[in-house]
Amino acid sequence: MSSQASVQERTKSGARSRFTWPEVVGLVARLVLGGALLVAGALKIGSPIVAARAVQAYQILPFEVAAYVGYALPVLEIIVGLLLVIGLFTRPMALVGLLLMVAFIIGIASAWARGLSIDCGCFGGGGTIGATETKYPQEIARDALFALCGLWLVVRPSSLFSLDRRLAGPTA
Amino acid sequence: MSTPAPATGSPRVKALLGALIALLLLVGVGGALVVGNRGQQAPAPEAGTYAVPAAATSPSGGLLVNRDASASAPTIDIYLDFQCPWCKRFHDTLDPGLTKLMSAKSAKVVLHLKTFLDSGDNDSSARVARAAACAADAGRLWQFQDAAFAGQPAQEGTGFTDAQIQQFAATAGITGESAATWKTCVADGRYSGYIEAVEAQSTRDGIRGTPTYRIAGKDADLTQVLPQDGPPNPQAFFAQVPAARS
């Protein structure tokens, strides 16, 4: 592959092998975080009103502002998710993904702490649900996992099969 | 190989791609805001341009179920969407108590029939809501909503067929002449404007999800009604209704 040269250039220990384990982890992190964002955005983009209600249900942002966040979020998630999956602009996109996940965790934790009964609306749906059906711990754990993927990629954006790698090209 | 990458190489490609993506993001988010905003504003027909059921408390208000309630009785506003599974759960839990309150004339029950779960090809919430408004004309709204919730599909988003909606009316006891009137009302889409107005009004009223129950204008606390562990606890709701306290 034409990327061998840049592998050597970009990694400390991978001079001899084609890839290093951290790069495999990077690939997995990209696919997990990117895939999750992509799916979450795709499931919500068809019903903007529902997405707006889901954000409003958190009762954090002003009603109107929350609606706009609901409209815009799916688009952002799809674009960032797609870029992560193909590995283009990995570090900045991972940073955006990480910040999104941190924001989601804060939102869910806040709803939990205030005793609201809502669905996180992460993958569509959302809004008020019965107290028995809330899944705050699971939702937070899941988003924390995604955040971890983001953090990894911010620290080590280099990963296998990324377009970043390809574009860096044979420079040696 | 040992020469530096040509000037036309990857840094420029990447910068170009970056600009392209930034543009895409801008257009995409902008487009989403415009589309979302239009969806928000579209259902707000001007009062006076559409038919309003006699049971409606105002041109964009809910439908009063029991007009014979005593004047001093507190109002219980229920914001629901017939496609919303949690509306059904709460309905099933609270319906007997609400029925009892109404037969004692000690609460006014007002249904706000929301349609926000409609999207794309699915217009079931609006069709059922319009049919329910027609059922209110026949004085059978309460029975109709019971039938509609009983007939809610197990899978959210499946929606209702027209035949099912017709069945709800029959189950609600709309028969004979009133059945003919109901059918005309539904076929004419008489209350489509009204139902749109109700949806828009509920947003202005700050309804953040369904179901929302308001007792005398204040959001009821629903958190204890369907507890994590243990059976449904309707008393947690009715304890908040002033008239129900003895």
Coordinates of C-alpha atoms in Angstrom, one line a residue:
Chain A
M1 CA 0.0 0.0 0.0
S2 CA 1.1 3.5 -0.7
S3 CA 0.5 4.4 3.0
Q4 CA 3.4 2.5 4.4
A5 CA 5.7 5.4 4.4
S6 CA 3.4 7.5 6.4
V7 CA 2.8 4.7 8.8
Q8 CA 6.5 4.9 9.6
E9 CA 6.3 8.6 9.8
R10 CA 3.3 8.8 12.1
T11 CA 3.9 6.1 14.6
K12 CA 6.6 5.6 17.0
S13 CA 6.8 1.8 17.1
G14 CA 5.3 0.8 13.8
A15 CA 8.3 1.1 11.6
R16 CA 8.5 -2.5 10.8
S17 CA 5.0 -3.8 10.9
R18 CA 2.2 -2.5 8.7
F19 CA 0.1 -1.3 11.6
T20 CA 0.3 -1.0 15.3
W21 CA -2.3 -2.0 17.8
P22 CA -3.1 1.6 18.8
E23 CA -4.1 2.1 15.1
V24 CA -6.4 -0.8 15.3
V25 CA -7.9 0.7 18.4
G26 CA -8.2 3.9 16.5
L27 CA -10.1 2.2 13.7
V28 CA -12.5 0.6 16.2
A29 CA -13.0 3.9 18.0
R30 CA -13.7 5.7 14.7
L31 CA -16.3 3.0 13.7
V32 CA -18.0 2.9 17.1
L33 CA -18.2 6.7 17.6
G34 CA -18.8 7.5 13.9
G35 CA -21.2 4.7 13.4
A36 CA -23.2 5.7 16.5
L37 CA -23.4 9.3 15.4
L38 CA -24.4 8.3 11.9
V39 CA -27.2 6.0 13.0
A40 CA -28.4 8.5 15.7
G41 CA -28.6 11.3 13.1
A42 CA -30.2 9.2 10.4
L43 CA -32.9 7.9 12.7
K44 CA -33.8 11.5 13.7
I45 CA -33.4 13.5 10.6
G46 CA -36.8 12.4 9.1
S47 CA -38.8 13.8 12.0
P48 CA -37.5 17.2 13.0
I49 CA -40.5 18.0 15.2
V50 CA -40.0 14.9 17.3
A51 CA -36.3 15.7 17.6
A52 CA -37.2 19.2 18.7
R53 CA -39.6 17.8 21.3
A54 CA -36.9 15.4 22.6
V55 CA -34.5 18.3 23.3
Q56 CA -37.3 20.4 24.8
A57 CA -38.1 17.6 27.2
Y58 CA -34.8 18.1 28.9
Q59 CA -36.0 21.5 30.0
I60 CA -32.5 22.9 29.9
L61 CA -32.4 25.3 27.0
P62 CA -35.1 27.9 26.3
F63 CA -38.1 26.3 24.5
E64 CA -37.3 28.0 21.1
V65 CA -33.6 27.4 21.3
A66 CA -34.1 23.7 22.2
A67 CA -36.2 23.3 19.0
Y68 CA -33.4 24.7 16.9
V69 CA -30.9 22.3 18.5
G70 CA -33.3 19.5 17.8
Y71 CA -33.5 20.5 14.1
A72 CA -29.7 20.9 13.7
L73 CA -28.3 18.1 15.7
P74 CA -29.2 15.2 13.3
V75 CA -27.4 17.0 10.4
L76 CA -24.3 17.6 12.6
E77 CA -24.3 14.0 13.8
I78 CA -24.6 12.5 10.3
I79 CA -21.8 14.7 8.9
V80 CA -19.4 14.1 11.8
G81 CA -20.3 10.4 11.9
L82 CA -19.6 10.0 8.3
L83 CA -16.3 11.8 8.4
L84 CA -15.2 9.6 11.4
V85 CA -16.2 6.4 9.6
I86 CA -14.2 7.3 6.5
G87 CA -11.4 8.7 8.7
L88 CA -11.3 12.2 7.3
F89 CA -10.3 15.1 9.6
T90 CA -10.3 12.5 12.3
R91 CA -8.9 14.6 15.2
P92 CA -11.3 17.6 14.8
M93 CA -14.3 15.4 14.2
A94 CA -13.4 13.2 17.2
L95 CA -13.2 16.4 19.2
V96 CA -16.7 17.4 18.1
G97 CA -18.0 13.9 18.8
L98 CA -16.4 14.0 22.2
L99 CA -17.9 17.4 23.1
L100 CA -21.3 16.2 21.9
M101 CA -21.1 13.1 24.1
V102 CA -20.0 15.2 27.1
A103 CA -23.0 17.5 26.5
F104 CA -25.4 14.5 26.2
I105 CA -24.1 13.0 29.4
I106 CA -24.5 16.3 31.2
G107 CA -28.0 16.7 29.8
I108 CA -29.1 13.1 30.8
A109 CA -27.5 13.4 34.2
S110 CA -29.2 16.7 34.8
A111 CA -32.6 15.3 33.8
W112 CA -32.0 12.4 36.1
A113 CA -31.0 14.7 39.0
R114 CA -34.1 16.8 38.5
G115 CA -36.3 13.8 38.6
L116 CA -37.6 14.2 35.1
S117 CA -39.0 11.1 33.4
I118 CA -37.7 11.3 29.8
D119 CA -36.3 9.2 27.1
C120 CA -32.9 10.5 26.1
G121 CA -34.1 10.7 22.5
C122 CA -30.6 9.7 21.5
F123 CA -31.7 7.5 18.6
G124 CA -35.1 9.1 17.8
G125 CA -38.1 9.2 20.0
G126 CA -37.7 11.1 23.2
G127 CA -39.9 13.1 25.4
T128 CA -41.8 12.2 28.6
I129 CA -42.0 8.6 29.6
G130 CA -43.1 6.7 32.6
A131 CA -40.8 6.7 35.6
T132 CA -40.3 3.0 35.3
E133 CA -39.0 3.3 31.8
T134 CA -36.1 5.7 32.3
K135 CA -32.7 4.2 31.5
Y136 CA -30.4 7.0 32.7
P137 CA -27.5 4.8 34.0
Q138 CA -27.5 2.8 30.7
E139 CA -27.7 5.9 28.6
I140 CA -24.9 7.6 30.4
A141 CA -22.7 4.5 30.3
R142 CA -23.3 4.1 26.6
D143 CA -22.5 7.8 25.9
A144 CA -19.4 7.5 28.2
L145 CA -18.1 4.7 26.0
F146 CA -18.6 6.9 22.9
A147 CA -16.9 9.7 24.6
L148 CA -13.9 7.5 25.4
C149 CA -13.7 6.6 21.7
G150 CA -13.6 10.3 21.0
L151 CA -11.0 11.0 23.6
W152 CA -8.8 8.3 22.2
L153 CA -9.0 9.7 18.7
V154 CA -8.3 13.2 19.9
V155 CA -5.1 12.0 21.6
R156 CA -4.2 9.5 18.8
P157 CA -6.0 10.3 15.6
S158 CA -3.8 8.0 13.6
S159 CA -5.7 4.9 12.7
L160 CA -6.0 2.1 10.1
F161 CA -7.9 2.6 6.8
S162 CA -8.4 6.3 7.2
L163 CA -8.7 8.8 4.4
D164 CA -6.4 11.0 6.4
R165 CA -3.7 8.4 5.9
R166 CA -4.5 8.1 2.2
L167 CA -4.4 11.8 1.7
A168 CA -1.2 12.2 3.5
G169 CA 0.1 9.9 0.7
P170 CA 3.6 8.9 -0.1
T171 CA 5.6 11.8 1.1
A172 CA 8.9 10.1 1.9
Chain B
M1 CA 10.4 9.5 -4.2
S2 CA 12.8 11.6 -2.2
T3 CA 11.5 14.9 -3.6
P4 CA 8.9 16.7 -1.5
A5 CA 5.3 16.3 -2.4
P6 CA 4.3 18.5 -5.3
A7 CA 2.4 21.7 -4.5
T8 CA -0.7 20.3 -5.9
G9 CA -0.6 17.4 -3.5
S10 CA -2.6 16.4 -0.5
P11 CA -2.5 19.5 1.7
R12 CA -4.4 21.4 -1.0
V13 CA -6.8 18.5 -1.6
K14 CA -7.5 18.4 2.1
A15 CA -8.0 22.1 2.4
L16 CA -10.5 21.9 -0.4
L17 CA -12.3 19.0 1.2
G18 CA -12.3 20.8 4.5
A19 CA -13.9 23.9 2.8
L20 CA -16.4 21.6 1.0
I21 CA -17.4 19.9 4.3
A22 CA -17.7 23.2 6.1
L23 CA -20.0 24.4 3.3
L24 CA -22.0 21.2 3.5
L25 CA -22.4 21.6 7.3
L26 CA -23.5 25.1 6.9
V27 CA -26.1 24.3 4.2
G28 CA -27.2 21.2 6.0
V29 CA -27.7 22.8 9.4
G30 CA -29.3 25.9 7.8
G31 CA -31.6 23.7 5.7
A32 CA -32.6 21.7 8.8
L33 CA -33.4 24.9 10.7
V34 CA -35.6 26.2 7.8
V35 CA -37.4 22.9 7.3
G36 CA -37.9 22.4 11.0
N37 CA -39.1 25.9 11.5
R38 CA -41.6 25.6 8.7
G39 CA -42.9 22.4 10.2
Q40 CA -43.3 24.3 13.4
Q41 CA -45.2 27.2 11.9
A42 CA -47.3 25.5 9.3
P43 CA -50.0 24.2 11.6
A44 CA -51.3 27.5 12.8
P45 CA -54.4 28.3 10.9
E46 CA -56.1 31.6 11.6
A47 CA -59.0 31.4 14.1
G48 CA -62.4 31.8 12.4
T49 CA -61.2 30.1 9.2
Y50 CA -62.0 26.6 10.4
A51 CA -64.8 24.7 12.1
V52 CA -64.5 24.2 15.8
P53 CA -66.3 21.4 17.7
A54 CA -68.9 22.6 20.2
A55 CA -67.0 20.9 23.0
A56 CA -63.8 22.9 22.4
T57 CA -62.9 25.3 25.2
S58 CA -61.6 27.7 22.6
P59 CA -60.8 27.7 18.8
S60 CA -57.4 26.1 19.7
G61 CA -58.3 24.7 23.1
G62 CA -59.0 21.1 24.1
L63 CA -62.3 19.2 24.1
L64 CA -64.3 19.3 27.3
V65 CA -65.4 15.7 27.9
N66 CA -68.0 16.4 30.6
R67 CA -70.0 19.5 30.1
D68 CA -72.1 18.7 33.1
A69 CA -69.3 19.2 35.6
S70 CA -69.9 21.6 38.4
A71 CA -68.7 25.1 37.7
S72 CA -66.3 25.1 40.6
A73 CA -64.6 21.8 39.7
P74 CA -60.9 21.9 38.8
T75 CA -59.9 21.3 35.2
I76 CA -57.7 18.4 34.3
D77 CA -56.1 19.0 30.9
I78 CA -54.7 16.0 29.2
Y79 CA -52.3 16.5 26.2
L80 CA -52.1 13.2 24.3
D81 CA -51.2 11.7 21.0
F82 CA -53.2 8.5 20.1
Q83 CA -50.0 7.0 18.7
C84 CA -48.0 7.6 21.9
P85 CA -47.4 4.4 23.8
W86 CA -47.0 6.2 27.1
C87 CA -50.2 8.0 26.6
K88 CA -51.8 4.6 26.5
R89 CA -50.1 3.4 29.6
F90 CA -51.2 6.5 31.6
H91 CA -54.6 6.3 30.1
D92 CA -55.0 2.7 31.2
T93 CA -53.9 3.6 34.7
L94 CA -55.9 6.8 35.2
D95 CA -59.0 6.2 33.1
P96 CA -61.1 4.5 35.8
G97 CA -60.4 7.2 38.3
L98 CA -61.1 10.0 35.8
T99 CA -64.3 8.4 34.8
K100 CA -65.3 8.3 38.5
L101 CA -64.4 11.9 39.0
M102 CA -66.5 12.9 36.0
S103 CA -69.6 11.0 37.1
A104 CA -69.2 12.8 40.5
K105 CA -69.0 16.0 38.4
S106 CA -66.0 16.9 40.5
A107 CA -63.5 17.6 37.7
K108 CA -63.7 19.0 34.2
V109 CA -61.7 16.8 31.9
V110 CA -60.3 18.4 28.7
L111 CA -58.5 16.5 26.0
H112 CA -55.9 18.2 23.8
L113 CA -55.5 15.8 20.8
K114 CA -51.9 16.3 19.6
T115 CA -50.5 15.0 16.3
F116 CA -46.8 15.5 16.7
L117 CA -46.0 11.8 16.1
D118 CA -47.2 12.1 12.6
S119 CA -44.3 12.2 10.2
G120 CA -43.7 11.4 6.5
D121 CA -46.5 9.1 5.3
N122 CA -47.9 8.5 8.7
D123 CA -50.8 10.9 9.4
S124 CA -52.6 8.5 11.8
S125 CA -52.5 10.8 14.8
A126 CA -54.3 13.6 12.8
R127 CA -56.9 11.2 11.3
V128 CA -57.7 9.7 14.7
A129 CA -57.8 13.1 16.3
R130 CA -60.2 14.5 13.7
A131 CA -62.4 11.4 14.1
A132 CA -62.3 11.9 17.9
A133 CA -63.4 15.5 17.5
C134 CA -66.3 14.3 15.4
A135 CA -67.1 11.8 18.1
A136 CA -67.2 14.7 20.6
D137 CA -70.0 16.2 18.5
A138 CA -71.9 12.9 19.2
G139 CA -71.1 13.2 22.9
R140 CA -69.0 10.1 22.7
L141 CA -65.4 11.5 23.0
W142 CA -64.6 9.6 26.2
Q143 CA -65.7 6.3 24.8
F144 CA -64.0 7.0 21.6
Q145 CA -60.6 7.7 23.2
D146 CA -61.0 4.5 25.2
A147 CA -61.5 2.5 22.0
A148 CA -58.7 4.3 20.2
F149 CA -56.2 3.6 23.0
A150 CA -57.4 0.0 23.2
G151 CA -56.7 -0.3 19.5
Q152 CA -53.3 1.2 19.6
P153 CA -50.8 -0.9 17.6
A154 CA -48.2 -2.7 19.6
Q155 CA -45.5 -1.2 17.5
E156 CA -45.2 2.6 17.6
G157 CA -45.5 4.2 14.2
T158 CA -47.7 1.5 12.7
G159 CA -50.6 3.9 12.7
F160 CA -54.3 3.3 12.3
T161 CA -56.3 2.4 9.2
D162 CA -59.6 4.1 8.4
A163 CA -61.4 0.8 9.0
Q164 CA -59.9 0.7 12.5
I165 CA -61.0 4.3 13.2
Q166 CA -64.5 3.4 12.0
Q167 CA -64.4 0.5 14.4
F168 CA -63.5 2.8 17.3
A169 CA -66.6 4.9 16.6
A170 CA -68.8 1.8 16.6
T171 CA -67.2 0.6 19.8
A172 CA -67.8 4.0 21.3
G173 CA -71.5 3.6 20.7
I174 CA -71.9 6.0 17.8
T175 CA -74.7 4.3 15.9
G176 CA -77.7 5.0 13.7
E177 CA -78.2 8.6 12.8
S178 CA -75.2 9.9 14.7
A179 CA -73.0 7.4 12.9
A180 CA -74.0 8.9 9.6
T181 CA -73.3 12.4 11.0
W182 CA -69.9 11.2 12.3
K183 CA -69.0 9.6 9.0
T184 CA -69.8 12.8 7.1
C185 CA -67.8 14.8 9.6
V186 CA -64.8 12.5 9.2
A187 CA -65.1 12.3 5.4
D188 CA -65.3 16.1 5.1
G189 CA -62.2 16.5 7.3
R190 CA -64.3 19.1 9.1
Y191 CA -62.0 19.5 12.1
S192 CA -58.6 19.3 10.3
G193 CA -58.0 23.0 10.9
Y194 CA -59.0 22.7 14.5
I195 CA -56.7 19.8 15.1
E196 CA -53.8 21.7 13.6
A197 CA -54.6 24.7 15.8
V198 CA -54.6 22.5 18.9
E199 CA -51.2 21.2 18.0
A200 CA -49.8 24.7 17.5
Q201 CA -51.5 25.9 20.7
S202 CA -50.0 23.1 22.8
T203 CA -46.6 24.1 21.7
R204 CA -47.2 27.6 22.7
D205 CA -48.5 26.3 26.0
G206 CA -45.1 24.8 26.6
I207 CA -46.1 21.1 26.3
R208 CA -42.8 19.3 26.1
G209 CA -44.0 15.7 25.7
T210 CA -47.0 13.5 25.9
P211 CA -48.7 12.6 27.9
T212 CA -48.9 15.8 29.9
Y213 CA -51.5 16.1 32.6
R214 CA -52.3 19.6 34.0
I215 CA -54.4 20.0 37.1
A216 CA -55.9 23.4 37.4
G217 CA -53.3 24.7 35.0
K218 CA -50.3 23.2 36.7
D219 CA -48.3 20.2 35.4
A220 CA -49.2 17.1 37.4
D221 CA -46.3 15.1 38.8
L222 CA -46.4 11.8 36.9
T223 CA -43.2 10.3 38.2
Q224 CA -44.8 8.2 40.9
V225 CA -47.8 7.0 38.9
L226 CA -46.0 4.1 37.1
P227 CA -43.2 3.2 39.6
Q228 CA -40.0 1.4 38.7
D229 CA -41.0 -1.6 40.8
G230 CA -44.5 -2.4 41.8
P231 CA -47.9 -1.9 40.2
P232 CA -49.3 1.3 38.7
N233 CA -50.2 3.8 41.4
P234 CA -53.1 6.0 40.1
Q235 CA -53.5 7.4 43.6
A236 CA -50.2 9.3 43.2
F237 CA -52.0 11.2 40.5
F238 CA -55.4 11.7 42.1
A239 CA -53.9 12.9 45.3
Q240 CA -53.0 16.0 43.4
V241 CA -56.5 16.7 42.3
P242 CA -58.1 19.1 44.8
A243 CA -61.7 17.9 44.4
A244 CA -60.6 14.3 44.8
R245 CA -59.3 14.9 48.3
S246 CA -61.8 14.0 50.9

